[in-house]
XYZ file of C-alpha atoms in Angstrom:
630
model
C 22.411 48.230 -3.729
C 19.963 49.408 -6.446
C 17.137 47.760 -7.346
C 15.617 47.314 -10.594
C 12.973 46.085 -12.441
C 14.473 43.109 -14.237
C 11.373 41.188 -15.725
C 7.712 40.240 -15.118
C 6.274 36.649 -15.333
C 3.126 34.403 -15.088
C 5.189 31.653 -12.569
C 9.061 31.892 -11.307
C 10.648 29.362 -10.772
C 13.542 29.059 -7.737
C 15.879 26.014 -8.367
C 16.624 24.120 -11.179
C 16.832 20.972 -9.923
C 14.978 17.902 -10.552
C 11.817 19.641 -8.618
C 12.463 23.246 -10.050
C 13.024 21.541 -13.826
C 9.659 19.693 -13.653
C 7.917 22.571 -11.897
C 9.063 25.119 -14.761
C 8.502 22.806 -17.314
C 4.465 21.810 -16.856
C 4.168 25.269 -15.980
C 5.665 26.561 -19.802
C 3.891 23.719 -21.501
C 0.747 24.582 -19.905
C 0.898 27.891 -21.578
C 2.132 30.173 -18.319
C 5.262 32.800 -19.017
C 7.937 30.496 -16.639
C 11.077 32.123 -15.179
C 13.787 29.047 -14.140
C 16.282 30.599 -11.838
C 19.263 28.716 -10.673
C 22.466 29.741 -8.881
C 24.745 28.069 -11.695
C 23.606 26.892 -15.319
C 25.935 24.086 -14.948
C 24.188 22.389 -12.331
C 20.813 22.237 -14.132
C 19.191 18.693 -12.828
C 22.228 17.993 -11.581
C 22.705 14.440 -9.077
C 25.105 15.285 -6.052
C 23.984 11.848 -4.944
C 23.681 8.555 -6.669
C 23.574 8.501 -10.305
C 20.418 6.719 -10.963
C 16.389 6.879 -11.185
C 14.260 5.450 -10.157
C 13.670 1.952 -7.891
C 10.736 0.453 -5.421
C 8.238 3.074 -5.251
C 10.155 5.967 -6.498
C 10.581 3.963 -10.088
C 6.324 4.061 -9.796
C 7.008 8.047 -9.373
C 8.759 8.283 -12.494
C 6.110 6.548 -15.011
C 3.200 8.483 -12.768
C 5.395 11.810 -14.002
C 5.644 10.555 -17.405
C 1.552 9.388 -17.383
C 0.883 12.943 -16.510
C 3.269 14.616 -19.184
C 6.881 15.351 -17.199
C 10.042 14.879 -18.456
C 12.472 12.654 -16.172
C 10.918 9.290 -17.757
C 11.595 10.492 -20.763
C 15.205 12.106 -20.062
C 16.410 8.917 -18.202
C 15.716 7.119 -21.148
C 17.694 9.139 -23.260
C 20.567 8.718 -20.706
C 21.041 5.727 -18.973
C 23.377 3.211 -18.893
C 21.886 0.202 -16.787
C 18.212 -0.864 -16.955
C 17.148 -3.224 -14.653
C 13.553 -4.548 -13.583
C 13.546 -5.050 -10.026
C 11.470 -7.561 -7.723
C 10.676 -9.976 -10.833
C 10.198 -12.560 -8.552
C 7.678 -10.670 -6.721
C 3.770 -9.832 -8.040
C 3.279 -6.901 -10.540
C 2.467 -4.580 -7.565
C 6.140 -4.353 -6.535
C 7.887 -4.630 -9.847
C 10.206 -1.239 -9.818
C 12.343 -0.741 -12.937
C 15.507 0.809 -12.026
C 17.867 2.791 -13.963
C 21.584 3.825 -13.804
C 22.179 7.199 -15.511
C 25.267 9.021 -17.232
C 24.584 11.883 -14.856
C 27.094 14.429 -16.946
C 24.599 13.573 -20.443
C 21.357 13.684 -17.630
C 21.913 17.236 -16.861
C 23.066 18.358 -20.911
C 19.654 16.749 -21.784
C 17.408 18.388 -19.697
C 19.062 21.691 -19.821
C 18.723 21.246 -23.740
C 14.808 20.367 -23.239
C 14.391 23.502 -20.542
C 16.319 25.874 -23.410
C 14.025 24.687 -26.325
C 10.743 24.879 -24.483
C 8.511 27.882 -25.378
C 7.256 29.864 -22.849
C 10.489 28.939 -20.141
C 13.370 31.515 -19.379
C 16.175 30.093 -17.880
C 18.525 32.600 -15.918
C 21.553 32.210 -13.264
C 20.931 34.361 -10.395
C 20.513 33.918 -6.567
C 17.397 34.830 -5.321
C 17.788 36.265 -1.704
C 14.386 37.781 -0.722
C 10.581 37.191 -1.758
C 8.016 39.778 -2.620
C 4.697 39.612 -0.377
C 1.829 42.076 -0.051
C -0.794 41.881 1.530
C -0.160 37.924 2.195
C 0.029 37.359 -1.911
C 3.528 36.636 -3.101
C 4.143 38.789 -5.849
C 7.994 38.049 -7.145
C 11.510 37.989 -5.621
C 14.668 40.098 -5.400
C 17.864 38.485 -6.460
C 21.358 39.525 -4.719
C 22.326 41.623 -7.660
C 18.945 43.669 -7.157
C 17.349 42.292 -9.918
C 13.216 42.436 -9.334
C 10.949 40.044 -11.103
C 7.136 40.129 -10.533
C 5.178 37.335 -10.672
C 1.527 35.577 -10.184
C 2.864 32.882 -8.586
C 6.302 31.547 -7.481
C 7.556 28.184 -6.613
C 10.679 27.204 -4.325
C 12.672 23.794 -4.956
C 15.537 25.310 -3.188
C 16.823 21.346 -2.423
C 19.517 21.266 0.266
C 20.762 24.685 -0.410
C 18.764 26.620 2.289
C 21.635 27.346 4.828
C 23.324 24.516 3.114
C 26.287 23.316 5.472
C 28.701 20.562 4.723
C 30.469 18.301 7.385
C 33.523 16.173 6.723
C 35.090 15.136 10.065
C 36.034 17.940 11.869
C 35.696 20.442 8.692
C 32.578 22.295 8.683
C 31.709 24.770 6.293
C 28.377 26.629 4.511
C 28.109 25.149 1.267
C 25.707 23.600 -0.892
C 25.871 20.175 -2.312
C 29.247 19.624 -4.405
C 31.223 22.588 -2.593
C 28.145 25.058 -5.023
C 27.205 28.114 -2.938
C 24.402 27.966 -0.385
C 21.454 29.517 -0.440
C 21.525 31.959 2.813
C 19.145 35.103 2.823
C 16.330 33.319 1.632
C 16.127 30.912 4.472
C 16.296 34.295 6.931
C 13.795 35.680 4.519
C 11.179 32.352 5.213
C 11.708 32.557 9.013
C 10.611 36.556 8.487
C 7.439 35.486 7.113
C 6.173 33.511 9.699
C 7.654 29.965 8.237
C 8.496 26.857 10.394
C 11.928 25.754 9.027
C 13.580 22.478 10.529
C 17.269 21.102 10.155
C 17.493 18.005 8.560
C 20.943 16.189 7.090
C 21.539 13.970 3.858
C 24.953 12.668 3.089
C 27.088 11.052 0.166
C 29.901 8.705 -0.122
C 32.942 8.915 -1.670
C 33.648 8.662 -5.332
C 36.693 6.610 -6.819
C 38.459 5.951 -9.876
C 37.650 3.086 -12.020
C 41.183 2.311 -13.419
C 42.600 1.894 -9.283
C 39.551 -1.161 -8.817
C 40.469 -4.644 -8.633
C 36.806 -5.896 -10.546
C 37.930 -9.523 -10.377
C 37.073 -9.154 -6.377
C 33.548 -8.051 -7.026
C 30.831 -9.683 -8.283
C 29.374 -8.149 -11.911
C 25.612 -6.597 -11.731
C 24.688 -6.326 -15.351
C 21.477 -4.638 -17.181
C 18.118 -6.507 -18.141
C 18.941 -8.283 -21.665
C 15.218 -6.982 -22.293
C 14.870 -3.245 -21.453
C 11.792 -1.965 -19.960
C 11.507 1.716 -20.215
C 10.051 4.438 -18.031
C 8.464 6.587 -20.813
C 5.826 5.205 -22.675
C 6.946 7.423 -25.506
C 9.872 5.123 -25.624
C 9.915 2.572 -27.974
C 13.373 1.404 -28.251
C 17.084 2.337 -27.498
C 20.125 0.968 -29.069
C 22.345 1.810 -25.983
C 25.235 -0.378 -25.003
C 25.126 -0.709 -20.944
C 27.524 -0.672 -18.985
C 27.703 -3.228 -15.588
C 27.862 -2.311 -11.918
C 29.548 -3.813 -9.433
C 29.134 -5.947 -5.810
C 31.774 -6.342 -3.033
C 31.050 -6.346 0.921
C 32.520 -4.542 3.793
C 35.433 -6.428 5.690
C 36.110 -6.928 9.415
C 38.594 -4.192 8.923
C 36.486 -2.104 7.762
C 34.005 -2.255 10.840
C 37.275 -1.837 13.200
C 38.303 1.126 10.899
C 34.734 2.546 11.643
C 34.833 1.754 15.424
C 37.673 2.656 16.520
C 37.187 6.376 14.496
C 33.467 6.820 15.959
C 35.031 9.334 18.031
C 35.946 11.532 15.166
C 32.765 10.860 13.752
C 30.199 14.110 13.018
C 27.688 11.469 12.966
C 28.375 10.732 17.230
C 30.724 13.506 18.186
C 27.432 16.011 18.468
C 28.889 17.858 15.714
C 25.346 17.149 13.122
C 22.518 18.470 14.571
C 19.863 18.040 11.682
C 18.219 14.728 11.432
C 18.993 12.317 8.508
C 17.640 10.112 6.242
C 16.364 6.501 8.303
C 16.752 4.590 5.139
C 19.783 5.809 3.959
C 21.726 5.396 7.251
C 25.736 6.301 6.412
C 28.410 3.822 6.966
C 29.349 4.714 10.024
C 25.341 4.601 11.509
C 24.803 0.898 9.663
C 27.838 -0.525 11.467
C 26.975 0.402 15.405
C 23.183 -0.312 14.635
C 23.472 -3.357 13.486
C 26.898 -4.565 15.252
C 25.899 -8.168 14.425
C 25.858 -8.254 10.959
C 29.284 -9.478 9.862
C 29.231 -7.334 6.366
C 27.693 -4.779 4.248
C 26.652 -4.669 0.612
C 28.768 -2.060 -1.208
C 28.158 -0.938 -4.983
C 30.326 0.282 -7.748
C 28.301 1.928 -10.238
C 29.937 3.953 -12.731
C 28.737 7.560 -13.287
C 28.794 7.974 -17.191
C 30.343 6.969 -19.963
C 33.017 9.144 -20.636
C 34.684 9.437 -16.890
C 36.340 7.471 -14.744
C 34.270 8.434 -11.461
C 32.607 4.974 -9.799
C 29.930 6.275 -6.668
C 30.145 3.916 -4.245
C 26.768 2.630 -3.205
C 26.105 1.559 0.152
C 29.465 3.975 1.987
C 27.421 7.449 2.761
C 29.839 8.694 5.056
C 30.756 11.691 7.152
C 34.285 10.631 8.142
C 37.485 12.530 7.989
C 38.633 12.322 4.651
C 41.985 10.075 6.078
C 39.436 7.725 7.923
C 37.410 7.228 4.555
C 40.303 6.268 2.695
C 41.267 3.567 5.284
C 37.594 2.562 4.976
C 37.317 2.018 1.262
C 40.885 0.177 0.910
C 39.689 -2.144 3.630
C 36.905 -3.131 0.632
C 37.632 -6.543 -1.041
C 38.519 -4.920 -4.704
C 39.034 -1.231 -3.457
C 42.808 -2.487 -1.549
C 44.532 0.371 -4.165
C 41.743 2.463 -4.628
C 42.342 6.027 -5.482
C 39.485 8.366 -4.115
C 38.471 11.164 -6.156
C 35.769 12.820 -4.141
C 35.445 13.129 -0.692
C 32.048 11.795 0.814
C 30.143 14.492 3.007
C 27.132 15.026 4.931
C 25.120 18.205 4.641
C 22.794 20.034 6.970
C 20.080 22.000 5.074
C 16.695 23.733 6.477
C 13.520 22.561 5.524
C 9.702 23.646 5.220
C 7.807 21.942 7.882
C 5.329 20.498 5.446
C 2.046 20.534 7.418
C 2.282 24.693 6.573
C 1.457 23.531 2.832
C -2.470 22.814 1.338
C -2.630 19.509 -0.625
C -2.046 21.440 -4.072
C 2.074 22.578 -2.588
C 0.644 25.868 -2.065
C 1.746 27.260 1.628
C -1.612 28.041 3.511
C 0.554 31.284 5.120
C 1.339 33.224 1.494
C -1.243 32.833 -1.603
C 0.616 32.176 -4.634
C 3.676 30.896 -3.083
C 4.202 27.034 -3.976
C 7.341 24.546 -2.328
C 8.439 21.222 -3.553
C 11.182 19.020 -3.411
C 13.733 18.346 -0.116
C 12.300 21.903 1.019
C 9.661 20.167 1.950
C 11.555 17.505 3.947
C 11.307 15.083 1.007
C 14.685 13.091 0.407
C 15.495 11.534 -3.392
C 15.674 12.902 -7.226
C 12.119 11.011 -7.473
C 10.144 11.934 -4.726
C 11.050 15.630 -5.839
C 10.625 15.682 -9.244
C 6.798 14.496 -8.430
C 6.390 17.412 -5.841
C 8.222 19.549 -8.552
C 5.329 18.703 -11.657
C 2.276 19.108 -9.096
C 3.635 22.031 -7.796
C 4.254 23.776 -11.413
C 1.029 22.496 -12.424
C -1.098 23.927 -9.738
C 0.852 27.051 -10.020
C -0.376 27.281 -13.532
C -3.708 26.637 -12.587
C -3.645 29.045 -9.910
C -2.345 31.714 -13.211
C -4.690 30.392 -15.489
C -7.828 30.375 -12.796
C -8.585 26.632 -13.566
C -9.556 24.087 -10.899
C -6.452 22.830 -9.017
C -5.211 18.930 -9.682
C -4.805 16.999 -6.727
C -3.945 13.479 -7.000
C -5.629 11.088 -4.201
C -3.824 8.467 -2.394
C -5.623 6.123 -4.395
C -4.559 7.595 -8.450
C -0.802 8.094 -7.928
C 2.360 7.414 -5.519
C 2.774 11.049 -5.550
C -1.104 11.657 -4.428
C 0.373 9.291 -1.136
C 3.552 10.982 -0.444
C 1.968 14.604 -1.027
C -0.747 13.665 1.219
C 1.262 12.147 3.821
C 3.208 15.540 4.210
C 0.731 18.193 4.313
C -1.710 15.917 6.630
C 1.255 14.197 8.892
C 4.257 16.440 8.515
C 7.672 14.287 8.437
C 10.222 14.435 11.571
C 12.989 13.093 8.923
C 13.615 12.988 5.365
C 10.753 11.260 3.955
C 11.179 8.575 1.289
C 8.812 7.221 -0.564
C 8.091 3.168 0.135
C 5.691 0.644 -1.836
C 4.464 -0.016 1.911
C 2.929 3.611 2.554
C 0.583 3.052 0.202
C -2.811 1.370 0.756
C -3.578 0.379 -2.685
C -0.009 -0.849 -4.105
C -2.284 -3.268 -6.027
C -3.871 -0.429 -7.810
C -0.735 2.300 -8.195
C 1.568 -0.254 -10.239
C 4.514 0.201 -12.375
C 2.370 -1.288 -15.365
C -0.474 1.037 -15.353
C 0.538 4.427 -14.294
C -0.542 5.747 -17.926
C -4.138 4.230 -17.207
C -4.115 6.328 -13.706
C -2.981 9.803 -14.852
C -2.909 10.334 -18.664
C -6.516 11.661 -19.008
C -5.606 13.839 -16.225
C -2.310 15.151 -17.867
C -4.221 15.540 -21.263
C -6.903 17.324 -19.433
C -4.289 20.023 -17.986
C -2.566 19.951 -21.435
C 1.037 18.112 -20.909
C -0.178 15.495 -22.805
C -0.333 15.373 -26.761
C -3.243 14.634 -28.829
C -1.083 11.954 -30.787
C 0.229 10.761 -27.328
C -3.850 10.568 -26.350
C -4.726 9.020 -29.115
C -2.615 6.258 -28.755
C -3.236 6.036 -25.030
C -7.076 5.495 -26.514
C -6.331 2.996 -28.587
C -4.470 1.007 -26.376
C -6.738 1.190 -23.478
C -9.596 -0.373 -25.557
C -7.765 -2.956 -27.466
C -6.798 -4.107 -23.697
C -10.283 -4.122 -23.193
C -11.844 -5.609 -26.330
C -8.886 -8.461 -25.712
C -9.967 -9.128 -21.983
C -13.452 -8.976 -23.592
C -12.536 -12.114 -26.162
C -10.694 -14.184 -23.764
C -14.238 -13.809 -21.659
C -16.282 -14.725 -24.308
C -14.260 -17.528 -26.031
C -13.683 -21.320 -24.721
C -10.890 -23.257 -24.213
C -12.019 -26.901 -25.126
C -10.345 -29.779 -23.923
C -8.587 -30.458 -27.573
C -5.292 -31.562 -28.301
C -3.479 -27.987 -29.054
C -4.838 -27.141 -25.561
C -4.327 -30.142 -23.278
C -0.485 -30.385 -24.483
C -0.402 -26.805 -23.715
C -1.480 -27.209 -20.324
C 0.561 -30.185 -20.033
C 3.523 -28.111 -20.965
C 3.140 -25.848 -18.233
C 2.304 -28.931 -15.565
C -1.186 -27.433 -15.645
C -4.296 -29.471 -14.376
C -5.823 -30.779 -18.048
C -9.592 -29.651 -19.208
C -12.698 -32.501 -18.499
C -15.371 -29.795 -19.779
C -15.147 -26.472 -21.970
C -14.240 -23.253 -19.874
C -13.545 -19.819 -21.155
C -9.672 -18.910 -21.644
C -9.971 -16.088 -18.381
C -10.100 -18.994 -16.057
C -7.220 -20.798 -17.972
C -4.761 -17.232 -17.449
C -5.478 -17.232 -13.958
C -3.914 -20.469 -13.286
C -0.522 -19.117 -11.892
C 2.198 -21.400 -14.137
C 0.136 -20.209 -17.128
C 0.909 -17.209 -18.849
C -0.616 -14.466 -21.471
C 1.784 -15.972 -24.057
C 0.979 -19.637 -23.010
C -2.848 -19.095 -23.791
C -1.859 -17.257 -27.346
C -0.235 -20.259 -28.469
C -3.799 -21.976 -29.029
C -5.885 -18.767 -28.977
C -4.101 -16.159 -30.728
C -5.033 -12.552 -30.744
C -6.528 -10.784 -33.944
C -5.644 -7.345 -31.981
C -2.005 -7.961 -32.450
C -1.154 -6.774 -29.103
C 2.417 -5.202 -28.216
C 4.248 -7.044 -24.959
C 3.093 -4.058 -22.780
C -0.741 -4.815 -24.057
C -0.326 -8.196 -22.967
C 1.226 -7.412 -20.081
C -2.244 -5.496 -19.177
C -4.056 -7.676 -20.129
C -2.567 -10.553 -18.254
C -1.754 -8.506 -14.584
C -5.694 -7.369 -14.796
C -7.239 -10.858 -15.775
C -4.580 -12.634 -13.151
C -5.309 -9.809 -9.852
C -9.030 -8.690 -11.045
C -10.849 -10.210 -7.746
C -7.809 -8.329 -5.370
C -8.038 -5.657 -7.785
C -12.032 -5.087 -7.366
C -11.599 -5.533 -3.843
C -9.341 -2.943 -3.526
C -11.565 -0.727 -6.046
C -14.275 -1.039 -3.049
C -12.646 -0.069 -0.011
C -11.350 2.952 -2.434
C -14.850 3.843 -2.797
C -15.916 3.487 0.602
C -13.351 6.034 1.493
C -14.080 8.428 -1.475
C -17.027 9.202 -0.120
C -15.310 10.469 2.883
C -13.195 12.848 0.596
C -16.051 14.444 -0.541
C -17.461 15.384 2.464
C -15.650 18.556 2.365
C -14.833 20.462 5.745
C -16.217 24.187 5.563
C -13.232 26.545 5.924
C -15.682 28.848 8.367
C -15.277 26.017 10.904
C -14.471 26.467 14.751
C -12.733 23.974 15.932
C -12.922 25.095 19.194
C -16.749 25.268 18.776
C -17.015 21.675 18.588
C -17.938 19.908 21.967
C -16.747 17.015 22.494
C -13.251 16.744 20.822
C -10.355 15.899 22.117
C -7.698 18.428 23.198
C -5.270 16.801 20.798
C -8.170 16.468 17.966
C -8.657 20.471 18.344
C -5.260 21.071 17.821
C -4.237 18.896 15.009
C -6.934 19.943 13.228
C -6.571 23.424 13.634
C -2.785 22.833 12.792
C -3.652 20.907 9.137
C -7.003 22.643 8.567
C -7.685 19.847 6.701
C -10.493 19.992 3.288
C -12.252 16.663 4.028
C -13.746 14.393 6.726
C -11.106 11.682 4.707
C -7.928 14.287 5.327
C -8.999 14.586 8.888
C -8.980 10.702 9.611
C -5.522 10.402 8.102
C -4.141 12.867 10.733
C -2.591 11.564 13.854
C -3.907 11.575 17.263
C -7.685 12.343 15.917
C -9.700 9.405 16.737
C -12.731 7.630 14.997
C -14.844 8.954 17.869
C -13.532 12.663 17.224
C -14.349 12.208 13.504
C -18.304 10.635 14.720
C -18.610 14.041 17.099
C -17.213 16.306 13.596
C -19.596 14.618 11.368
C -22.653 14.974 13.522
C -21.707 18.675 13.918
C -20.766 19.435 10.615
C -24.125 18.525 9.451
C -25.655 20.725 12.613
C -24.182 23.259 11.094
C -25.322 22.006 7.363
C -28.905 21.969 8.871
C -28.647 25.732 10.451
C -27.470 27.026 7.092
C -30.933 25.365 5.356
C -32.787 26.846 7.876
C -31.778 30.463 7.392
C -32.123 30.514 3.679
């Protein structure tokens, strides 16, 4: 076929899903000539899986995207149908908001944004082969011979990398919702000198909302108070729409039992590994025979379609076996199923081949992010997707690279715990892999990251200045309630006594009074109002920081402590194998992650405190040799 010189770029883009969309969108805004290439315009940020955003930890993803100037906080908003604040009963640190989307308006919405952003091309093509020279990625070759050059490129290729789906006995190469899969580029990445690995993901069925029987399930409706995930958002007059609960049946677990041998999942028919916390039907019922039932979901996928996804039924089956299954479902007895559910086997980056900024330590210029890199969720890739485009811009633009520590963001965690620990399974994002879920709330992700986004330029000077404003009037109000007393008068003792509070003997300032638990931010306002006339979200601020400042500060230490290991950066001239004293398994992890700090190295498993003591004492050998010569 001839080749031919089709177009030349600052960054290109491969994959326009929710990784490839933030990716080529923070690297237009940030002033870099972006190519998006996807193999169909139709399925621009499309959801093969659940129809929702966001949720524990990955919810924290989405306002840390938005806080740094992405899109999917604000595009969720624009599209949902359900809101709902989970954990409430919980402390701040684990409040996740949680939002069911009209996935058909999701995708028009962000295809609309990508089209009307300067700077971003958006192009259907299937990109089969990547140009390197001289270990510098330099463009790609599409399978029409179409050649665009680049300065840097990015791959959020998703599940489509030798994409293969499995229903029952039916296999065939495909990529998610029967779309082509991605095939030469996958040989093209083993040509270079990239470890792939075979991992699986999997969907359930969908079914059609006029065949359920709702009066068997239980209703799951939307907060009466919406929280949003933008902080651009200020209000939405949206009518939401209620999922649905119902339970698996005995039948349904004798169904599944007495099928396992037709199951993919046990026949030896999947070899790729799948998700541990998204276990399909089939999985859930032999590893945990005991439990009697299972929670199922019916959660409608827009308004304008009959499709329900049901929640909770990820399934491989054969597509007879899966109709048994759901009609077995208290509610789903007459169910009509409109989509098959499928797993799908996909090859992946082996993430400890990637530097801390997405950038693969084999090929300069070449960036991954998303379920390439072993990732599973829309969330989790849409945060790989903005650091990646951003650092690829930097890289074009010759500014400093932005790396988030564990510490600033959820995504600083989950990028770090890939390129320093590598995954064996698709890795999803939990509140509990992060150290400082204290510090890295829902609440305060725009207090994290927006000086960073404003730095890089995703963030507004109107959206700054209000960022400013709020910040200090959080501050001057903390400040006041420091500074002022709560005396033991009438307006405050019936307060208190309101709230079965302990009553004042002697005059204490109004911080102590908050951090009584039963007493709230709008409790103390009722006898010491605000002149700041603070917004709920203000309050909210102020309350969470006045309520948690001593776990907070705590916390604020031990991130310190460990800072300073950060910045004792590791030369890149260092031996490894030079270094007496380390362990075998020290040696070769560490030449394995090259890691930049003494902090990376500690985080790596199987090197030990005393291997980090013998690398300290000879990294500043070698410190002192170096003063010597000069």
């Amino acid at each position: 076929m001839m080749s031919y010189k089709a177009g030349s770029f600052d960054v290109i883009v491969i994959g326009a899903g929710h990784a490839g969309c933030e990716s080529a969108l923070a690297a237009a805004r940030m002033g870099c000539s972006t190519l998006l290439m996807t193999i169909n315009l139709d399925m621009v940020a499309f959801m093969p899986c659940n129809p929702s955003v966001g949720g524990p930890a990955k919810g924290h993803v989405v306002r840390e995207i938005d806080a740094l100037g992405g899109e999917m906080g604000r595009n969720i908003d624009q599209t949902f149908i359900q809101m709902r604040m989970l954990n409430t009963g919980k402390g701040p640190a684990v409040h996740a908001l949680r939002a069911q989307a009209d996935k058909i308006l999701y995708q028009k919405k962000m295809k609309e944004t990508i089209e009307s952003t300067p700077n971003l091309s958006l192009r259907q093509g299937m990109v089969e082969e990547l140009i390197v020279e001289m270990g510098v990625c330099r463009g790609v070759v599409t399978k029409t011979g179409a050649i665009y050059e680049a300065k840097a490129v990015v791959l959020t290729t998703g599940t489509y990398l030798r994409g293969k789906v499995i229903i029952g006995e039916l296999m065939y190469e495909s990529g998610p919702n029967n779309q082509q899969p991605s095939l030469s580029l996958a040989k093209c990445l083993k040509d270079l000198g990239f470890e792939l690995v075979r991992f699986k993901t999997g969907t359930p069925p969908r079914v059609h909302g006029d065949t359920i029987d709702f009066s068997k399930t239980e209703i799951q409706p939307g907060d009466d108070k919406v929280k949003y995930f933008s902080y651009e958002t200020k209000s939405m007059e949206i009518e939401q729409l209620p999922c649905w609960l119902t339970y698996t049946s005995s039948e349904t677990h004798s169904i599944i039992e007495s099928n396992l041998h037709r199951a993919p999942m046990f026949s030896g028919v999947i070899e790729g590994t799948g998700p541990r916390y998204c276990p399909s039907i089939e999985d859930k019922i032999v590893r945990f025979a005991d439990k009697p039932k299972h929670q199922i979901f019916l959660e409608p996928e827009g308004r304008d379609t009959k499709e329900y996804y049901v929640q909770g039924l990820s399934t491989s089956m054969p597509e007879d076996v899966q109709l048994d299954i759901l009609r077995s479902i208290p509610g789903l007895e007459r169910v009509e199923m409109m989509r098959t559910g499928y797993a799908i086997e996909y090859d992946a980056m082996v993430p400890t081949q990637l530097k801390p900024t997405l950038e693969t330590k084999l090929i300069q210029g070449l960036f991954t992010a998303g379920q390439i890199n072993g990732t599973s969720g829309y969330e989790e890739a849409a945060g790989q997707g903005l650091m990646a485009g951003i650092n690829a811009a930097c890289l074009v633009l010759q500014r400093k690279p932005v790396v988030l520590d564990r510490s600033d963001a959820y995504i600083g965690v989950m990028i770090d715990d890939l390129v320093t620990k590598g995954t064996n399974e698709p890795y999803r994002l939990l509140t509990s892999r992060a150290e400082y879920r204290l510090l890295l709330r829902h609440d305060n992700a725009d207090l994290r990251l927006t000086e960073i986004g404003y730095s890089i330029g995703l963030i507004t000077q109107s959206r700054f200045d209000s960022f400013i404003t709020k910040k200090k009037l959080v501050e001057e109000e903390i400040k006041r309630l420091r500074t002022t007393k709560a005396r033991p008068d009438v307006a405050t003792q019936a307060m208190l006594e309101r709230q079965s509070s302990v009553k004042l003997v002697n005059s204490v300032d109004w911080v102590s009074i908050l951090r009584r638990p039963e007493i709230s931010i709008h409790n103390v306002f009722e006898v010491c109002p605000s002149p700041f006339l603070l917004n709920e979200e203000e309050m909210e601020q102020v309350e969470i920081q006045i309520k948690y400042e001593g776990y907070i500060d705590k916390q604020l230490l031990h991130v310190e402590r460990l800072k300073k290991m950060e910045r004792k950066l590791i030369p890149s001239t260092l031996v490894y194998d030079a270094v007496h004293g380390l362990s075998n398994e020290a040696k070769q992890k560490l030449k394995l992650i090259m890691p930049l700090s003494v902090g990376q190295a500690s985080r790596i498993s199987g090197v030990t405190p005393a291997d980090l003591s013998i690398l300290l004492v000879y990294m500043e050998s070698m410190r002192q040799r170096v003063a010597a010569n000069e």
